[in-house]
Tab-separated table of C-alpha atoms in Angstrom:
chain	number	residue	atom	x	y	z
A	1	MET	CA	74.208	83.376	-85.086
A	2	ASP	CA	72.601	86.719	-85.921
A	3	GLN	CA	74.252	86.626	-89.339
A	4	GLU	CA	72.788	83.154	-90.067
A	5	GLN	CA	69.338	84.301	-88.947
A	6	ASN	CA	69.547	87.395	-91.163
A	7	LEU	CA	70.689	85.234	-94.105
A	8	ASN	CA	67.740	82.869	-93.666
A	9	GLU	CA	65.325	85.782	-93.438
A	10	ASN	CA	66.717	87.271	-96.636
A	11	GLN	CA	66.398	83.938	-98.433
A	12	ASN	CA	62.806	83.546	-97.231
A	13	GLN	CA	61.992	87.036	-98.419
A	14	GLU	CA	63.482	86.293	-101.839
A	15	VAL	CA	61.404	83.086	-102.152
A	16	GLU	CA	58.251	84.927	-101.109
A	17	GLN	CA	58.995	87.686	-103.622
A	18	GLU	CA	59.448	85.123	-106.434
A	19	GLN	CA	56.143	83.438	-105.527
A	20	ILE	CA	54.376	86.794	-105.554
A	21	GLU	CA	55.834	87.654	-108.982
A	22	GLU	CA	54.823	84.263	-110.399
A	23	THR	CA	51.291	84.659	-109.041
A	24	GLU	CA	51.002	88.152	-110.507
A	25	ALA	CA	52.287	86.958	-113.902
A	26	HIS	CA	49.837	84.065	-113.939
A	27	THR	CA	46.979	86.368	-112.984
A	28	GLU	CA	47.970	88.807	-115.750
A	29	GLU	CA	47.966	85.989	-118.337
A	30	GLU	CA	44.495	84.880	-117.237
A	31	ASN	CA	43.226	88.434	-117.465
A	32	GLN	CA	44.646	88.768	-120.962
A	33	GLU	CA	42.938	85.513	-122.032
A	34	GLU	CA	39.655	86.687	-120.553
A	35	GLU	CA	39.967	90.046	-122.274
A	36	ALA	CA	40.795	88.512	-125.708
A	37	PRO	CA	38.064	89.592	-128.159
A	38	PHE	CA	35.829	86.972	-129.798
A	39	ASN	CA	37.008	86.269	-133.351
A	40	LEU	CA	34.025	85.074	-135.416
A	41	GLY	CA	36.108	84.424	-138.532
A	42	LYS	CA	38.567	82.260	-136.638
A	43	GLU	CA	35.737	80.360	-134.953
A	44	ILE	CA	34.034	79.646	-138.316
A	45	PHE	CA	37.338	78.536	-139.866
A	46	GLU	CA	38.002	76.099	-136.992
A	47	TRP	CA	34.513	74.616	-137.372
A	48	ILE	CA	34.893	74.248	-141.146
A	49	TYR	CA	38.340	72.718	-140.739
A	50	THR	CA	37.097	70.208	-138.152
A	51	ILE	CA	34.119	69.207	-140.324
A	52	ALA	CA	36.349	68.887	-143.431
A	53	VAL	CA	38.794	66.595	-141.629
A	54	ALA	CA	35.919	64.482	-140.306
A	55	LEU	CA	34.421	64.151	-143.812
A	56	VAL	CA	37.781	63.137	-145.299
A	57	ILE	CA	38.123	60.420	-142.655
A	58	VAL	CA	34.565	59.197	-143.241
A	59	PHE	CA	34.995	59.061	-147.029
A	60	ALA	CA	38.365	57.320	-146.678
A	61	ILE	CA	36.825	54.656	-144.431
A	62	LYS	CA	33.791	54.286	-146.688
A	63	GLY	CA	35.858	54.212	-149.850
A	64	PHE	CA	38.666	51.887	-148.818
A	65	LEU	CA	37.930	49.980	-145.618
A	66	PHE	CA	34.305	49.039	-145.150
A	67	ASP	CA	30.767	50.172	-145.885
A	68	ILE	CA	27.153	49.441	-144.949
A	69	VAL	CA	24.788	48.397	-147.766
A	70	GLN	CA	21.153	47.383	-147.990
A	71	VAL	CA	19.905	44.323	-149.875
A	72	ASP	CA	17.492	45.283	-152.649
A	73	GLY	CA	15.277	42.543	-154.067
A	74	PRO	CA	14.775	38.794	-153.537
A	75	SER	CA	17.712	37.396	-155.541
A	76	MET	CA	19.549	36.131	-152.445
A	77	ASP	CA	16.567	34.568	-150.647
A	78	THR	CA	16.687	32.732	-148.305
A	79	THR	CA	20.280	33.547	-147.361
A	80	LEU	CA	19.573	37.282	-147.388
A	81	ALA	CA	16.249	39.096	-147.595
A	82	HIS	CA	15.157	42.392	-149.085
A	83	GLY	CA	15.965	45.206	-146.644
A	84	ASP	CA	18.761	43.394	-144.804
A	85	ARG	CA	21.703	45.644	-143.972
A	86	LEU	CA	25.224	44.310	-144.359
A	87	ILE	CA	28.744	45.358	-143.431
A	88	ILE	CA	31.111	44.804	-146.336
A	89	THR	CA	34.915	44.894	-146.314
A	90	LYS	CA	36.917	46.338	-149.182
A	91	LEU	CA	40.627	46.786	-148.487
A	92	GLY	CA	42.768	44.134	-150.165
A	93	TYR	CA	39.788	41.908	-151.000
A	94	THR	CA	40.204	39.258	-153.709
A	95	PRO	CA	37.028	37.374	-154.748
A	96	LYS	CA	36.890	33.698	-153.782
A	97	GLN	CA	34.444	30.963	-154.674
A	98	GLY	CA	31.498	30.920	-152.273
A	99	ASP	CA	31.881	34.537	-151.128
A	100	ILE	CA	28.841	36.812	-151.009
A	101	VAL	CA	29.863	40.019	-152.770
A	102	ILE	CA	28.484	43.431	-153.645
A	103	LEU	CA	29.147	44.400	-157.251
A	104	ASP	CA	28.593	47.358	-159.538
A	105	SER	CA	26.228	45.849	-162.111
A	106	THR	CA	26.680	48.664	-164.673
A	107	TYR	CA	30.457	48.942	-164.361
A	108	GLU	CA	31.372	47.752	-167.881
A	109	GLY	CA	28.728	49.747	-169.724
A	110	ARG	CA	29.582	52.908	-167.808
A	111	SER	CA	33.317	52.386	-168.450
A	112	GLN	CA	32.631	52.146	-172.188
A	113	PHE	CA	30.557	55.332	-172.018
A	114	TYR	CA	33.378	57.222	-170.260
A	115	ASN	CA	35.954	55.930	-172.753
A	116	THR	CA	33.843	57.130	-175.689
A	117	LEU	CA	33.175	60.511	-174.055
A	118	SER	CA	36.833	61.045	-173.135
A	119	ALA	CA	37.917	60.246	-176.704
A	120	GLN	CA	35.428	62.830	-178.027
A	121	GLN	CA	36.786	65.460	-175.612
A	122	ASN	CA	40.408	64.346	-176.045
A	123	LYS	CA	40.809	63.857	-172.289
A	124	LYS	CA	41.915	61.008	-170.064
A	125	PRO	CA	39.061	59.069	-168.376
A	126	ASN	CA	40.533	59.481	-164.879
A	127	PHE	CA	38.662	59.735	-161.588
A	128	LEU	CA	38.147	63.500	-161.831
A	129	PHE	CA	36.868	63.237	-165.407
A	130	LYS	CA	34.347	60.573	-164.381
A	131	LEU	CA	33.230	62.576	-161.364
A	132	MET	CA	32.690	65.739	-163.408
A	133	ASN	CA	30.757	63.881	-166.127
A	134	TYR	CA	28.665	61.504	-164.030
A	135	HIS	CA	25.629	63.721	-164.655
A	136	ALA	CA	25.884	62.835	-168.363
A	137	VAL	CA	25.765	59.066	-167.775
A	138	PRO	CA	22.546	57.536	-169.171
A	139	GLU	CA	20.076	56.429	-166.516
A	140	ASN	CA	20.490	52.739	-167.365
A	141	LEU	CA	24.258	53.053	-166.705
A	142	LYS	CA	24.020	54.816	-163.347
A	143	ILE	CA	25.593	52.876	-160.455
A	144	ARG	CA	23.387	50.032	-159.259
A	145	TYR	CA	24.677	47.518	-156.745
A	146	TYR	CA	23.871	43.793	-156.824
A	147	VAL	CA	24.397	41.264	-154.050
A	148	LYS	CA	25.467	37.887	-155.461
A	149	ARG	CA	27.520	34.801	-154.656
A	150	VAL	CA	30.790	33.994	-156.404
A	151	ILE	CA	30.372	30.630	-158.135
A	152	ALA	CA	33.621	30.517	-160.092
A	153	THR	CA	36.782	32.581	-160.469
A	154	GLU	CA	39.206	33.101	-163.359
A	155	GLY	CA	40.237	29.960	-165.210
A	156	GLN	CA	37.419	27.807	-163.803
A	157	THR	CA	34.813	26.240	-166.084
A	158	VAL	CA	31.120	26.447	-165.193
A	159	ASP	CA	28.576	24.005	-166.545
A	160	LEU	CA	24.867	23.514	-165.854
A	161	VAL	CA	23.756	19.886	-166.216
A	162	ASN	CA	20.354	18.515	-165.214
A	163	GLY	CA	19.706	21.477	-162.933
A	164	LYS	CA	23.056	21.121	-161.143
A	165	VAL	CA	26.161	23.319	-161.174
A	166	LEU	CA	29.480	21.761	-162.125
A	167	ILE	CA	32.825	23.510	-161.668
A	168	ASP	CA	35.689	22.007	-163.657
A	169	GLY	CA	33.540	18.874	-164.049
A	170	GLU	CA	32.932	18.510	-160.282
A	171	LEU	CA	29.516	18.915	-158.661
A	172	LEU	CA	29.372	22.166	-156.682
A	173	GLU	CA	28.142	21.654	-153.124
A	174	GLU	CA	25.546	24.341	-152.412
A	175	PRO	CA	24.020	24.063	-148.922
A	176	TYR	CA	22.407	27.481	-149.426
A	177	TYR	CA	20.258	26.272	-152.386
A	178	ASN	CA	18.471	23.009	-153.079
A	179	GLY	CA	16.533	23.848	-156.250
A	180	LYS	CA	17.435	23.567	-159.921
A	181	THR	CA	19.860	25.872	-161.694
A	182	THR	CA	19.080	26.387	-165.373
A	183	PRO	CA	20.396	28.698	-168.115
A	184	MET	CA	18.600	32.030	-168.568
A	185	SER	CA	19.477	32.814	-172.192
A	186	SER	CA	20.812	31.033	-175.243
A	187	ALA	CA	23.235	33.949	-175.587
A	188	VAL	CA	25.248	32.535	-172.648
A	189	GLU	CA	26.497	29.079	-173.611
A	190	PHE	CA	27.678	26.360	-171.220
A	191	PRO	CA	30.212	25.035	-170.434
A	192	LEU	CA	31.753	28.461	-169.901
A	193	THR	CA	35.315	29.248	-168.864
A	194	VAL	CA	35.772	32.389	-166.763
A	195	GLU	CA	38.226	34.843	-168.290
A	196	ASP	CA	41.177	36.388	-166.431
A	197	ASP	CA	40.267	39.031	-163.809
A	198	GLU	CA	36.591	38.052	-163.917
A	199	VAL	CA	34.167	36.058	-161.776
A	200	PHE	CA	30.962	34.150	-162.466
A	201	VAL	CA	28.206	35.023	-159.981
A	202	MET	CA	24.681	33.850	-159.219
A	203	GLY	CA	22.018	34.667	-156.658
A	204	ASP	CA	20.957	32.034	-154.130
A	205	ASN	CA	17.367	32.411	-155.357
A	206	ARG	CA	18.153	31.082	-158.832
A	207	PRO	CA	14.690	31.425	-160.448
A	208	HIS	CA	14.568	35.115	-159.471
A	209	SER	CA	18.160	36.278	-159.924
A	210	LYS	CA	19.636	38.391	-162.689
A	211	ASP	CA	23.227	37.173	-162.700
A	212	SER	CA	26.047	35.858	-164.888
A	213	ARG	CA	23.606	33.573	-166.702
A	214	ASP	CA	22.056	36.742	-168.159
A	215	PRO	CA	24.018	38.367	-171.034
A	216	SER	CA	23.135	41.846	-169.709
A	217	LEU	CA	25.443	41.122	-166.755
A	218	GLY	CA	27.590	38.175	-167.810
A	219	ASN	CA	30.909	37.499	-166.151
A	220	VAL	CA	31.787	40.301	-163.746
A	221	PRO	CA	35.180	42.100	-163.858
A	222	GLU	CA	36.982	41.914	-160.524
A	223	ASP	CA	37.251	45.715	-160.671
A	224	ALA	CA	33.449	45.865	-160.444
A	225	ILE	CA	33.455	44.000	-157.106
A	226	ILE	CA	32.913	46.568	-154.355
A	227	GLY	CA	33.597	44.227	-151.438
A	228	LYS	CA	32.685	41.100	-149.520
A	229	SER	CA	29.654	40.819	-147.249
A	230	GLN	CA	30.881	39.963	-143.759
A	231	PHE	CA	28.159	40.696	-141.232
A	232	ARG	CA	24.414	41.302	-141.181
A	233	ILE	CA	23.490	44.079	-138.735
A	234	TRP	CA	19.773	44.308	-139.542
A	235	PRO	CA	17.257	42.939	-138.709
A	236	LEU	CA	18.481	42.366	-135.175
A	237	ASN	CA	16.949	38.887	-134.942
A	238	LYS	CA	19.233	37.817	-137.850
A	239	LEU	CA	22.371	39.518	-136.566
A	240	GLY	CA	25.485	37.547	-137.514
A	241	LEU	CA	28.055	36.534	-140.098
A	242	THR	CA	26.931	36.115	-143.709
A	243	ARG	CA	27.836	32.877	-145.457
């Protein structure tokens, strides 16, 4: 009996000793952490790293997924008004008839400028080349976004007859516009067949829209389409889907 009691006491003492050692070790670790000197360089690096990662994520989202744009001008009245803010989607978007899209109106002219400049410098007109030489782009070729509606896609034929729009000989139903649609220049002749990888666009406010009827824009390359307008977030009293 005495032997069992002594054995139990020894075991209890061993457990207590282990707990004491663990507590002392834990306390020593805390003291070491508290005594660790402040490292300004490390702190600055961690901040810079965190900000850099955040910026990469933001630019990736903005560049490939979606963006917020502001309507500039009256060309889409009354569907959209000057100052409206829209959410546009980008990833995997293919233009379709009736879509409201945001496009780079100077895309073709700027591409020609880069091609000429790269040939002069004997360099490839890749993304980095364009980024490094954007400062040299003439002011009239700087990026300027337009908001328009896709009227026809590749292979379709557009015609304007008696103020109406015909696509492949069929009257285009346009609930967003009830006025007349007329040519803007003799340089753009109708009927007109849209080339491959291009779209024909017009604004919903036809008398006050610079669009594919104007030779300075013409048919728009699909590569110049930034994305599709999905949702209006401003003004709040017009919050909703854009159609």
